[in-house]
Backbone as JSON, one array per atom type, in Angstrom:
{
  "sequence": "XXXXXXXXXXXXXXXXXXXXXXXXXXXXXXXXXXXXXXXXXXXXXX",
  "N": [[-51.32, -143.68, -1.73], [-52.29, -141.21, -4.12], [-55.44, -139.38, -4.1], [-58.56, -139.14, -6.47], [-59.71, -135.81, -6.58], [-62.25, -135.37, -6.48], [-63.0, -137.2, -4.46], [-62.97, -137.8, -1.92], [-65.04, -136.72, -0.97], [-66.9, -138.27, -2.65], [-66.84, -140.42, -1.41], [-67.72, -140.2, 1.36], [-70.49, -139.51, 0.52], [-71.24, -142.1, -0.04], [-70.63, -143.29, 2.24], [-72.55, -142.09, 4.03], [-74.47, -143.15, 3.29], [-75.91, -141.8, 1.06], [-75.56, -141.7, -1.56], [-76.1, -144.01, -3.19], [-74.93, -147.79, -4.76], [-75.07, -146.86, -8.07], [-74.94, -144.21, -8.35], [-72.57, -144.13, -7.8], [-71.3, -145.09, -9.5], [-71.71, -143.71, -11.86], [-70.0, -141.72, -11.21], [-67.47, -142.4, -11.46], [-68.28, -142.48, -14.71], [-68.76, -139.39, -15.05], [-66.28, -138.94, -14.56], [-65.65, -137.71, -12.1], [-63.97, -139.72, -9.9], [-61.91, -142.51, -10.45], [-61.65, -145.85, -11.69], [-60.85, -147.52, -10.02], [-61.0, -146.14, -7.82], [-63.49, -146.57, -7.4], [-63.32, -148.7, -6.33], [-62.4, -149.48, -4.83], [-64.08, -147.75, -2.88], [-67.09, -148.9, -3.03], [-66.5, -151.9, -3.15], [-66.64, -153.25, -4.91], [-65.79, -154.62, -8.64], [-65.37, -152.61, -11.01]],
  "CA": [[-52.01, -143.43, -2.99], [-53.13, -139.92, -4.24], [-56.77, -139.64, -4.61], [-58.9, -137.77, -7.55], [-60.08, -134.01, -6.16], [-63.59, -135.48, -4.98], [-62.57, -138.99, -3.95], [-63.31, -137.65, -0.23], [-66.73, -136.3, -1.2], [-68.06, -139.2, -3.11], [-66.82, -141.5, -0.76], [-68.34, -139.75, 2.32], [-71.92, -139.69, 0.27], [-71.91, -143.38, -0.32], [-70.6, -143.76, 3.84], [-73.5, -141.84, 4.72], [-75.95, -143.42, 2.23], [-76.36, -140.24, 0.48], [-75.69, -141.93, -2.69], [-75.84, -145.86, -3.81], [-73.35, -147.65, -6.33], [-75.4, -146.51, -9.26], [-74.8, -142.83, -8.16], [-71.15, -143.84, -7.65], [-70.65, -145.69, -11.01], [-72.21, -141.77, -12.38], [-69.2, -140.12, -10.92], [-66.35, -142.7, -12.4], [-68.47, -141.76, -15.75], [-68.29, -137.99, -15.14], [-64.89, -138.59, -14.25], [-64.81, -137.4, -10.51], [-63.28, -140.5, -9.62], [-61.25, -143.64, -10.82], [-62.42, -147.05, -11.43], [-59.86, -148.17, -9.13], [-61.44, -145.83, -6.25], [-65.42, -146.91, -7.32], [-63.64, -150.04, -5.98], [-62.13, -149.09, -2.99], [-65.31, -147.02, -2.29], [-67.67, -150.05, -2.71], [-65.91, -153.28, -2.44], [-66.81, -154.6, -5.73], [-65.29, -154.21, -9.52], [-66.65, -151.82, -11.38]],
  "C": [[-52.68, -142.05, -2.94], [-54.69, -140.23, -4.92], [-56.97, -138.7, -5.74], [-59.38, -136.58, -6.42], [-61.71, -134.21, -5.33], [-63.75, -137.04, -5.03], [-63.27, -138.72, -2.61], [-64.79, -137.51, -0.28], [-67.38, -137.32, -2.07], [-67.9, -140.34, -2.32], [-67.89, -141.61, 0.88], [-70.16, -139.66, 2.39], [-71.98, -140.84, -0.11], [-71.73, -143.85, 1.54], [-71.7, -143.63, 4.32], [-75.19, -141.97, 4.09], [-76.64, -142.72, 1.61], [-76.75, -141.2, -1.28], [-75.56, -143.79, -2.44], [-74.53, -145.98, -4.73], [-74.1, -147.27, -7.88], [-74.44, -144.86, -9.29], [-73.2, -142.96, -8.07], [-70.03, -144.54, -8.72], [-70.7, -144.01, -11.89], [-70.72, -141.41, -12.1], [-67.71, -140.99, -11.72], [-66.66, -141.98, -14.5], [-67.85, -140.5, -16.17], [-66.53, -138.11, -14.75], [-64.27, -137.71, -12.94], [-63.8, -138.35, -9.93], [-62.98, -141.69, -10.38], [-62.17, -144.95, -10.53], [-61.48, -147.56, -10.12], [-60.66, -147.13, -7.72], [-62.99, -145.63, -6.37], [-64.9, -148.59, -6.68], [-63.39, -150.18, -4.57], [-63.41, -148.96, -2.35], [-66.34, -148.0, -1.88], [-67.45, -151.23, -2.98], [-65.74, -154.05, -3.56], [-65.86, -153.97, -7.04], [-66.18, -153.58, -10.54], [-66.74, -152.67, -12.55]]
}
């Protein structure tokens, strides 16, 4: 699977508790990443 452009970087600030899932629901909004990889990222459905 190809990721979006900062799939690596929002995934890496929720690994390192930079960000929560609020902050990582924000970025499917803005459209950094896919609902499909806010699910990967944290486990649940967005």
């Amino acid at each position: 699977m190809e990721h979006s452009k900062n799939y690596h970087k929002v995934k890496r600030y929720y690994d390192m508790k930079m960000w929560d899932e609020t902050r990582i629901r924000n970025a499917v909004k803005m459209g950094w990443i896919t609902e499909e990889e806010f699910q990967e990222i944290v486990g649940k459905e967005y």
